[in-house]
Amino acid sequence: MMTPEDPNTQIKQNAETAPDSSATRLWNKRTARLVPYVPGEQPRGQTFIKLNTNENPYPPSPEVLNALSNFNYEQVRLYPDPTGLSLRQAIAAYYGLTIDQIFAGNGSDEVLAMAFQAFFETVDGPAKPEQEIVFPDITYSFYPVYARLYDIPYRLVRLGDDFTLPVADCLAPSAGLVLANPNAPTGRAIDIAQIAELAAADRNRLILIDEAYIDFGGESAVALLPDFDNILIIQTCSKSRALAGMRLGYALGAPALIEALRRVRDSFNSYTLDSLAQAAGAAAFGAAEWFERTRSLIIQTREKTARALRDLGFVVIPSSANFLFVSHPKISGADLYSRLRQAGILVRHFNQPRIKDYLRITVGSDENMAELIRVLQRLLV
Ligand code: PMP
């Protein structure tokens, strides 16, 4: 059965939106070769319980509301601060870092793209293993898209059957490592001792740690920054700070790594962060109480939901993120995805060989998850 996550459907959708015109002859070869990332559905019209893109079920903090309501609209007449200084100061204060260790950008997807461009090498012709970057076979599906966009050769390291990372396999020579911690879409985290081991193995290769979901239970590699200038951490305000619509991402690392990102950014657009987003982001980092309260609510709801799902016979991968990766022995992933959709619950299904029987379910509010469990009870009888 076809789902919106089915690569074939995606290609079809892309073909349908592609202009039916011979002007595609004007595309360069790389554009013609691209297979763009397809984000989770943002439905229009129909109301779903939306558990498909790992958004926060709670609103941003009152401090953010305050910053937005007090924002002087006349200010948008002017260009924003190209350095994002007040936001970077707020992030620096939160992490105990200096502002030259922080780069802020328009969503972590964009910061990731800049990092691929800044640190990894394009190779003409067949690449040697040490010229390839490495990431897991099951991880954030944007990584191979960036690699293809910039012609960066890559190879995949195969996760174990339980989706654990074989750290030893990541020690082999390579041009860089890209690891989501916790991993997406599995939710599994690695501990920072393992990241330290990988960073120490070759200080001439960059380890890019994508910590989009770190606030939901993982251990941040920020503690390793004093010892390793070859670790770059990328985080986002989209998940734990409930600002997905603002598009705010940031990188933490050695000043020279931050400078590299700035060089890339300032070679195509000096103003990637708008002034409203900067104000909201700075306020979000000052909202400690709201942040702690909402993230611990999400963690509690996750654990409660995981237990309820296990009681229904689901295999639930231990998650340190704001989503659960689950499968059920009696029903295929594609089937369950469409039955939930019919019942008004949107989750994410990836039609890839090793994970096609899994669903990634965002942790919503307690009420959302209670409804999910009720619907599943009904579907599974
Ligand atoms: N990294 C991972 C692992 C993600 O799942 C996402 C969300 N799709 C992102 C990065 C990007 O988040 P954003 O661009 O909203 O900051």
CSV table of C-alpha atoms and ligand atoms in Angstrom, one decimal:
chain,number,residue,atom,x,y,z
A,1,MET,CA,0.0,0.0,0.0
A,2,MET,CA,1.2,3.5,-0.8
A,3,THR,CA,1.6,6.1,1.9
A,4,PRO,CA,2.9,9.7,1.6
A,5,GLU,CA,6.2,8.3,3.0
A,6,ASP,CA,6.6,5.8,0.2
A,7,PRO,CA,9.6,6.8,-1.9
A,8,ASN,CA,7.6,5.9,-5.0
A,9,THR,CA,4.8,8.2,-3.9
A,10,GLN,CA,7.3,10.9,-3.2
A,11,ILE,CA,8.8,10.6,-6.7
A,12,LYS,CA,5.3,10.7,-8.1
A,13,GLN,CA,4.5,13.8,-6.1
A,14,ASN,CA,7.7,15.5,-7.2
A,15,ALA,CA,6.9,14.6,-10.8
A,16,GLU,CA,3.4,16.0,-10.4
A,17,THR,CA,4.7,19.3,-9.1
A,18,ALA,CA,7.5,19.4,-11.6
A,19,PRO,CA,6.7,21.8,-14.4
A,20,ASP,CA,5.4,19.9,-17.5
A,21,SER,CA,7.7,21.9,-19.7
A,22,SER,CA,10.8,21.3,-21.8
A,23,ALA,CA,12.4,24.2,-19.8
A,24,THR,CA,13.7,21.5,-17.5
A,25,ARG,CA,16.5,21.3,-20.2
A,26,LEU,CA,17.8,24.4,-18.4
A,27,TRP,CA,18.4,22.6,-15.2
A,28,ASN,CA,22.0,21.8,-14.4
A,29,LYS,CA,23.0,18.2,-14.0
A,30,ARG,CA,23.0,18.3,-10.3
A,31,THR,CA,19.5,19.7,-10.0
A,32,ALA,CA,18.3,17.0,-12.3
A,33,ARG,CA,19.9,14.4,-10.1
A,34,LEU,CA,18.6,15.7,-6.8
A,35,VAL,CA,16.1,13.7,-4.7
A,36,PRO,CA,14.9,16.3,-2.3
A,37,TYR,CA,13.9,15.5,1.3
A,38,VAL,CA,10.2,15.3,1.8
A,39,PRO,CA,9.1,16.7,5.2
A,40,GLY,CA,6.2,15.3,7.2
A,41,GLU,CA,2.8,16.3,6.1
A,42,GLN,CA,1.4,19.6,7.4
A,43,PRO,CA,-2.3,19.0,6.7
A,44,ARG,CA,-4.7,21.7,5.6
A,45,GLY,CA,-8.4,21.6,6.2
A,46,GLN,CA,-8.9,18.3,8.0
A,47,THR,CA,-8.2,18.3,11.7
A,48,PHE,CA,-5.8,15.6,12.9
A,49,ILE,CA,-4.2,14.7,16.2
A,50,LYS,CA,-0.8,15.6,14.7
A,51,LEU,CA,1.9,13.2,15.9
A,52,ASN,CA,4.0,13.2,12.7
A,53,THR,CA,6.6,15.9,12.8
A,54,ASN,CA,7.8,15.9,16.4
A,55,GLU,CA,6.4,19.3,17.2
A,56,ASN,CA,5.9,20.3,20.9
A,57,PRO,CA,2.3,19.9,22.1
A,58,TYR,CA,2.7,22.9,24.4
A,59,PRO,CA,2.9,26.5,23.4
A,60,PRO,CA,6.1,28.5,23.6
A,61,SER,CA,6.9,30.1,27.0
A,62,PRO,CA,5.1,33.2,28.3
A,63,GLU,CA,8.4,34.9,28.0
A,64,VAL,CA,8.3,34.3,24.2
A,65,LEU,CA,4.7,35.5,24.0
A,66,ASN,CA,5.8,38.6,25.9
A,67,ALA,CA,8.7,39.2,23.5
A,68,LEU,CA,6.5,38.8,20.5
A,69,SER,CA,3.7,41.0,21.8
A,70,ASN,CA,6.2,43.7,22.7
A,71,PHE,CA,8.0,43.5,19.5
A,72,ASN,CA,8.1,46.9,17.8
A,73,TYR,CA,6.7,46.2,14.3
A,74,GLU,CA,8.4,49.3,12.9
A,75,GLN,CA,11.6,47.4,13.5
A,76,VAL,CA,11.0,45.1,10.5
A,77,ARG,CA,11.7,48.1,8.3
A,78,LEU,CA,15.3,47.6,9.2
A,79,TYR,CA,17.5,44.6,8.4
A,80,PRO,CA,17.9,42.3,11.4
A,81,ASP,CA,21.2,42.0,13.3
A,82,PRO,CA,23.3,39.8,11.0
A,83,THR,CA,25.2,38.4,13.9
A,84,GLY,CA,22.1,37.4,15.9
A,85,LEU,CA,24.0,38.7,19.0
A,86,SER,CA,21.2,38.8,21.6
A,87,LEU,CA,20.1,35.3,20.7
A,88,ARG,CA,23.7,34.0,20.8
A,89,GLN,CA,24.2,35.8,24.2
A,90,ALA,CA,21.1,34.0,25.5
A,91,ILE,CA,22.4,30.6,24.3
A,92,ALA,CA,25.9,31.3,25.6
A,93,ALA,CA,24.4,32.1,29.1
A,94,TYR,CA,22.3,29.0,29.1
A,95,TYR,CA,25.3,26.7,28.2
A,96,GLY,CA,28.1,28.6,29.9
A,97,LEU,CA,29.8,29.1,26.5
A,98,THR,CA,31.2,32.2,24.9
A,99,ILE,CA,29.4,33.9,22.0
A,100,ASP,CA,32.2,33.0,19.6
A,101,GLN,CA,31.3,29.3,20.2
A,102,ILE,CA,27.8,29.9,18.9
A,103,PHE,CA,26.4,30.2,15.4
A,104,ALA,CA,22.6,30.8,15.0
A,105,GLY,CA,20.7,30.1,11.8
A,106,ASN,CA,17.4,29.7,10.1
A,107,GLY,CA,16.4,26.3,11.5
A,108,SER,CA,18.9,23.5,12.2
A,109,ASP,CA,18.3,22.0,8.7
A,110,GLU,CA,19.9,25.1,7.3
A,111,VAL,CA,22.8,25.0,9.9
A,112,LEU,CA,23.3,21.3,9.0
A,113,ALA,CA,23.5,22.2,5.3
A,114,MET,CA,26.0,24.9,6.0
A,115,ALA,CA,28.1,22.5,8.1
A,116,PHE,CA,28.1,19.9,5.3
A,117,GLN,CA,29.3,22.6,3.0
A,118,ALA,CA,31.9,24.1,5.3
A,119,PHE,CA,33.6,20.9,6.6
A,120,PHE,CA,33.1,18.0,4.1
A,121,GLU,CA,34.9,17.7,0.8
A,122,THR,CA,33.5,17.3,-2.7
A,123,VAL,CA,35.3,14.5,-4.5
A,124,ASP,CA,35.4,14.0,-8.2
A,125,GLY,CA,35.2,10.4,-9.3
A,126,PRO,CA,35.3,7.3,-7.0
A,127,ALA,CA,36.1,8.2,-3.4
A,128,LYS,CA,38.5,6.4,-1.1
A,129,PRO,CA,37.1,5.3,2.3
A,130,GLU,CA,39.0,8.0,4.0
A,131,GLN,CA,37.3,10.6,1.7
A,132,GLU,CA,33.8,9.4,2.6
A,133,ILE,CA,31.7,10.8,5.5
A,134,VAL,CA,29.9,8.2,7.5
A,135,PHE,CA,26.4,8.1,9.1
A,136,PRO,CA,24.1,5.3,10.1
A,137,ASP,CA,21.9,3.4,7.6
A,138,ILE,CA,18.9,4.5,9.7
A,139,THR,CA,19.0,8.1,10.7
A,140,TYR,CA,17.7,11.5,9.7
A,141,SER,CA,17.0,11.2,6.0
A,142,PHE,CA,18.2,14.7,5.3
A,143,TYR,CA,21.9,13.7,5.6
A,144,PRO,CA,22.2,11.8,2.3
A,145,VAL,CA,20.2,14.7,0.7
A,146,TYR,CA,22.8,17.2,1.8
A,147,ALA,CA,25.6,14.9,0.8
A,148,ARG,CA,24.2,14.6,-2.7
A,149,LEU,CA,23.5,18.3,-3.0
A,150,TYR,CA,27.2,19.1,-2.3
A,151,ASP,CA,28.6,16.0,-4.0
A,152,ILE,CA,30.1,14.7,-0.8
A,153,PRO,CA,30.8,10.9,-0.9
A,154,TYR,CA,29.3,9.0,2.0
A,155,ARG,CA,28.9,5.4,3.3
A,156,LEU,CA,26.5,4.0,5.8
A,157,VAL,CA,27.3,2.2,9.0
A,158,ARG,CA,24.7,-0.5,9.7
A,159,LEU,CA,22.9,-0.2,13.0
A,160,GLY,CA,22.3,-3.3,15.0
A,161,ASP,CA,19.0,-5.1,14.8
A,162,ASP,CA,17.9,-3.2,17.9
A,163,PHE,CA,19.1,0.0,16.2
A,164,THR,CA,22.0,0.5,18.5
A,165,LEU,CA,25.1,2.2,17.0
A,166,PRO,CA,28.1,-0.1,16.5
A,167,VAL,CA,30.6,2.4,17.7
A,168,ALA,CA,33.6,0.3,16.7
A,169,ASP,CA,32.5,0.4,13.1
A,170,CYS,CA,32.6,4.2,13.2
A,171,LEU,CA,36.3,4.2,14.2
A,172,ALA,CA,37.4,3.2,10.6
A,173,PRO,CA,39.1,6.0,8.7
A,174,SER,CA,36.6,8.5,7.2
A,175,ALA,CA,36.3,12.2,6.3
A,176,GLY,CA,33.8,12.8,9.1
A,177,LEU,CA,30.9,11.4,11.1
A,178,VAL,CA,27.4,12.6,11.3
A,179,LEU,CA,25.4,11.3,14.2
A,180,ALA,CA,22.0,12.3,15.5
A,181,ASN,CA,21.9,11.9,19.2
A,182,PRO,CA,19.3,10.8,20.1
A,183,ASN,CA,19.0,9.2,16.7
A,184,ALA,CA,16.0,9.9,14.5
A,185,PRO,CA,13.7,8.1,13.9
A,186,THR,CA,14.6,5.5,16.5
A,187,GLY,CA,15.0,7.7,19.6
A,188,ARG,CA,18.0,5.8,20.8
A,189,ALA,CA,20.8,7.8,22.4
A,190,ILE,CA,24.5,7.1,22.8
A,191,ASP,CA,26.4,8.4,25.8
A,192,ILE,CA,29.0,11.1,25.6
A,193,ALA,CA,31.8,8.7,26.5
A,194,GLN,CA,31.2,7.0,23.1
A,195,ILE,CA,31.3,10.4,21.4
A,196,ALA,CA,34.5,11.2,23.2
A,197,GLU,CA,36.0,7.9,22.0
A,198,LEU,CA,35.1,8.7,18.4
A,199,ALA,CA,36.4,12.3,18.6
A,200,ALA,CA,39.7,11.1,20.2
A,201,ALA,CA,40.2,8.4,17.5
A,202,ASP,CA,41.0,11.0,14.9
A,203,ARG,CA,41.2,14.7,15.8
A,204,ASN,CA,41.6,15.6,12.1
A,205,ARG,CA,38.0,14.5,11.4
A,206,LEU,CA,34.9,16.4,12.3
A,207,ILE,CA,32.2,14.7,14.3
A,208,LEU,CA,28.9,16.4,13.7
A,209,ILE,CA,26.4,15.7,16.5
A,210,ASP,CA,22.8,16.6,15.7
A,211,GLU,CA,21.2,17.1,19.0
A,212,ALA,CA,17.7,18.1,17.8
A,213,TYR,CA,16.1,16.0,20.5
A,214,ILE,CA,18.7,16.1,23.2
A,215,ASP,CA,16.5,17.9,25.8
A,216,PHE,CA,14.2,14.9,26.1
A,217,GLY,CA,16.7,12.7,27.9
A,218,GLY,CA,20.0,12.4,26.1
A,219,GLU,CA,23.3,13.7,27.4
A,220,SER,CA,24.6,16.7,25.5
A,221,ALA,CA,28.1,16.6,24.0
A,222,VAL,CA,28.5,20.3,25.1
A,223,ALA,CA,30.5,19.0,28.1
A,224,LEU,CA,33.1,17.6,25.6
A,225,LEU,CA,33.7,21.0,23.8
A,226,PRO,CA,36.6,22.1,26.1
A,227,ASP,CA,38.5,18.9,25.2
A,228,PHE,CA,37.6,18.5,21.5
A,229,ASP,CA,37.7,21.1,18.8
A,230,ASN,CA,36.6,18.5,16.3
A,231,ILE,CA,33.1,18.2,17.7
A,232,LEU,CA,30.3,20.4,16.3
A,233,ILE,CA,26.9,20.2,18.0
A,234,ILE,CA,23.8,21.3,16.2
A,235,GLN,CA,20.6,22.0,18.1
A,236,THR,CA,17.2,23.5,17.4
A,237,CYS,CA,14.5,25.5,19.0
A,238,SER,CA,11.9,23.6,17.0
A,239,LYS,CA,11.3,20.8,19.5
A,240,SER,CA,11.9,21.4,23.2
A,241,ARG,CA,11.4,25.1,22.9
A,242,ALA,CA,8.2,24.9,20.8
A,243,LEU,CA,9.4,27.3,18.1
A,244,ALA,CA,9.2,25.1,14.9
A,245,GLY,CA,7.4,27.9,13.0
A,246,MET,CA,10.1,30.4,13.9
A,247,ARG,CA,12.9,28.4,12.2
A,248,LEU,CA,15.7,28.7,14.7
A,249,GLY,CA,18.7,26.4,14.9
A,250,TYR,CA,22.2,26.8,16.2
A,251,ALA,CA,25.6,25.3,16.3
A,252,LEU,CA,28.0,25.0,19.3
A,253,GLY,CA,31.7,24.4,18.9
A,254,ALA,CA,35.2,25.7,18.7
A,255,PRO,CA,35.4,29.4,17.5
A,256,ALA,CA,37.2,28.3,14.3
A,257,LEU,CA,34.3,26.0,13.4
A,258,ILE,CA,31.8,28.8,14.1
A,259,GLU,CA,33.8,31.1,11.9
A,260,ALA,CA,33.6,28.5,9.1
A,261,LEU,CA,29.8,28.5,9.2
A,262,ARG,CA,29.8,32.2,9.2
A,263,ARG,CA,32.0,32.2,6.1
A,264,VAL,CA,29.6,29.9,4.3
A,265,ARG,CA,26.5,31.9,5.4
A,266,ASP,CA,28.0,35.2,4.4
A,267,SER,CA,28.8,33.9,1.0
A,268,PHE,CA,25.2,33.5,0.2
A,269,ASN,CA,23.0,35.5,2.6
A,270,SER,CA,24.0,37.6,5.5
A,271,TYR,CA,20.5,37.8,7.1
A,272,THR,CA,19.3,34.2,7.5
A,273,LEU,CA,17.7,35.0,10.9
A,274,ASP,CA,14.8,37.5,10.9
A,275,SER,CA,14.4,40.0,13.7
A,276,LEU,CA,11.2,38.5,15.1
A,277,ALA,CA,12.8,35.0,15.3
A,278,GLN,CA,15.8,36.5,17.1
A,279,ALA,CA,13.6,38.1,19.7
A,280,ALA,CA,11.6,35.0,20.3
A,281,GLY,CA,14.7,32.8,20.5
A,282,ALA,CA,16.4,35.0,23.0
A,283,ALA,CA,13.3,35.0,25.2
A,284,ALA,CA,13.0,31.2,24.9
A,285,PHE,CA,16.4,30.7,26.4
A,286,GLY,CA,15.5,32.9,29.4
A,287,ALA,CA,12.4,30.8,30.2
A,288,ALA,CA,14.0,28.2,32.4
A,289,GLU,CA,10.9,27.2,34.4
A,290,TRP,CA,8.6,26.8,31.4
A,291,PHE,CA,11.3,24.8,29.5
A,292,GLU,CA,11.9,22.4,32.4
A,293,ARG,CA,8.2,22.0,33.1
A,294,THR,CA,7.1,21.3,29.5
A,295,ARG,CA,10.0,19.0,28.7
A,296,SER,CA,9.5,16.9,31.8
A,297,LEU,CA,5.7,16.7,31.0
A,298,ILE,CA,6.7,15.3,27.6
A,299,ILE,CA,9.1,12.8,29.1
A,300,GLN,CA,6.4,11.6,31.6
A,301,THR,CA,3.9,11.3,28.8
A,302,ARG,CA,6.4,9.4,26.7
A,303,GLU,CA,7.1,6.8,29.4
A,304,LYS,CA,3.4,6.4,30.1
A,305,THR,CA,2.6,6.0,26.4
A,306,ALA,CA,5.5,3.5,26.0
A,307,ARG,CA,4.1,1.3,28.8
A,308,ALA,CA,0.6,1.4,27.3
A,309,LEU,CA,1.9,0.5,23.9
A,310,ARG,CA,3.9,-2.4,25.3
A,311,ASP,CA,0.7,-3.6,27.0
A,312,LEU,CA,-0.9,-3.6,23.6
A,313,GLY,CA,1.8,-5.9,22.3
A,314,PHE,CA,4.0,-3.2,20.5
A,315,VAL,CA,7.7,-3.4,20.3
A,316,VAL,CA,8.8,0.0,21.6
A,317,ILE,CA,12.4,1.1,21.1
A,318,PRO,CA,13.7,2.8,24.3
A,319,SER,CA,13.4,6.5,23.5
A,320,SER,CA,15.3,9.6,24.7
A,321,ALA,CA,13.4,11.8,22.3
A,322,ASN,CA,9.9,13.3,22.0
A,323,PHE,CA,8.8,10.4,19.9
A,324,LEU,CA,8.4,6.7,20.1
A,325,PHE,CA,9.5,4.2,17.4
A,326,VAL,CA,7.2,1.2,17.5
A,327,SER,CA,6.1,-1.8,15.6
A,328,HIS,CA,3.4,-4.5,16.2
A,329,PRO,CA,3.8,-8.1,15.3
A,330,LYS,CA,0.2,-8.4,14.0
A,331,ILE,CA,0.0,-5.4,11.6
A,332,SER,CA,2.3,-3.9,9.0
A,333,GLY,CA,3.6,-0.3,9.4
A,334,ALA,CA,1.9,0.9,6.3
A,335,ASP,CA,-1.5,-0.6,7.3
A,336,LEU,CA,-1.4,0.8,10.8
A,337,TYR,CA,-0.3,4.2,9.4
A,338,SER,CA,-3.3,4.4,7.1
A,339,ARG,CA,-5.8,3.1,9.7
A,340,LEU,CA,-4.6,5.7,12.2
A,341,ARG,CA,-4.9,8.3,9.5
A,342,GLN,CA,-8.5,7.3,8.8
A,343,ALA,CA,-9.1,7.6,12.6
A,344,GLY,CA,-7.8,11.2,12.5
A,345,ILE,CA,-4.3,10.5,13.9
A,346,LEU,CA,-1.3,11.4,11.8
A,347,VAL,CA,2.0,9.6,12.6
A,348,ARG,CA,5.1,9.0,10.4
A,349,HIS,CA,5.9,5.9,8.4
A,350,PHE,CA,9.1,5.5,6.5
A,351,ASN,CA,8.9,3.0,3.7
A,352,GLN,CA,12.5,1.9,3.9
A,353,PRO,CA,13.5,-1.8,4.0
A,354,ARG,CA,14.6,-2.2,7.7
A,355,ILE,CA,12.0,0.0,9.3
A,356,LYS,CA,8.9,-0.3,7.1
A,357,ASP,CA,7.0,-2.0,9.9
A,358,TYR,CA,7.7,0.8,12.3
A,359,LEU,CA,5.9,4.0,13.0
A,360,ARG,CA,7.4,7.1,14.5
A,361,ILE,CA,4.9,8.6,16.9
A,362,THR,CA,5.5,12.1,18.3
A,363,VAL,CA,4.7,12.4,22.0
A,364,GLY,CA,1.8,14.8,22.2
A,365,SER,CA,-0.2,16.0,25.2
A,366,ASP,CA,-1.5,13.4,27.7
A,367,GLU,CA,-5.0,13.7,26.0
A,368,ASN,CA,-3.6,13.1,22.5
A,369,MET,CA,-1.8,10.0,23.7
A,370,ALA,CA,-4.8,8.7,25.6
A,371,GLU,CA,-6.8,9.0,22.4
A,372,LEU,CA,-4.1,7.3,20.4
A,373,ILE,CA,-4.2,4.3,22.8
A,374,ARG,CA,-8.0,4.2,22.7
A,375,VAL,CA,-7.9,4.1,18.9
A,376,LEU,CA,-5.2,1.5,18.8
A,377,GLN,CA,-7.1,-0.7,21.3
A,378,ARG,CA,-10.0,-0.6,18.9
A,379,LEU,CA,-7.9,-1.2,15.8
A,380,LEU,CA,-6.0,-4.2,17.2
A,381,VAL,CA,-9.0,-6.3,18.3
B,1,PMP,N1,17.7,17.1,12.9
B,1,PMP,C1,16.8,16.1,13.1
B,1,PMP,C2,17.4,14.8,13.6
B,1,PMP,C3,15.5,16.3,12.9
B,1,PMP,O1,14.6,15.3,13.1
B,1,PMP,C4,15.0,17.6,12.5
B,1,PMP,C5,13.5,17.9,12.3
B,1,PMP,N2,13.0,17.4,11.1
B,1,PMP,C6,16.0,18.6,12.3
B,1,PMP,C7,17.3,18.3,12.5
B,1,PMP,C8,15.6,19.9,11.7
B,1,PMP,O2,14.9,20.7,12.6
B,1,PMP,P1,14.7,22.3,12.3
B,1,PMP,O3,15.2,22.6,10.9
B,1,PMP,O4,13.3,22.5,12.5
B,1,PMP,O5,15.6,23.0,13.3
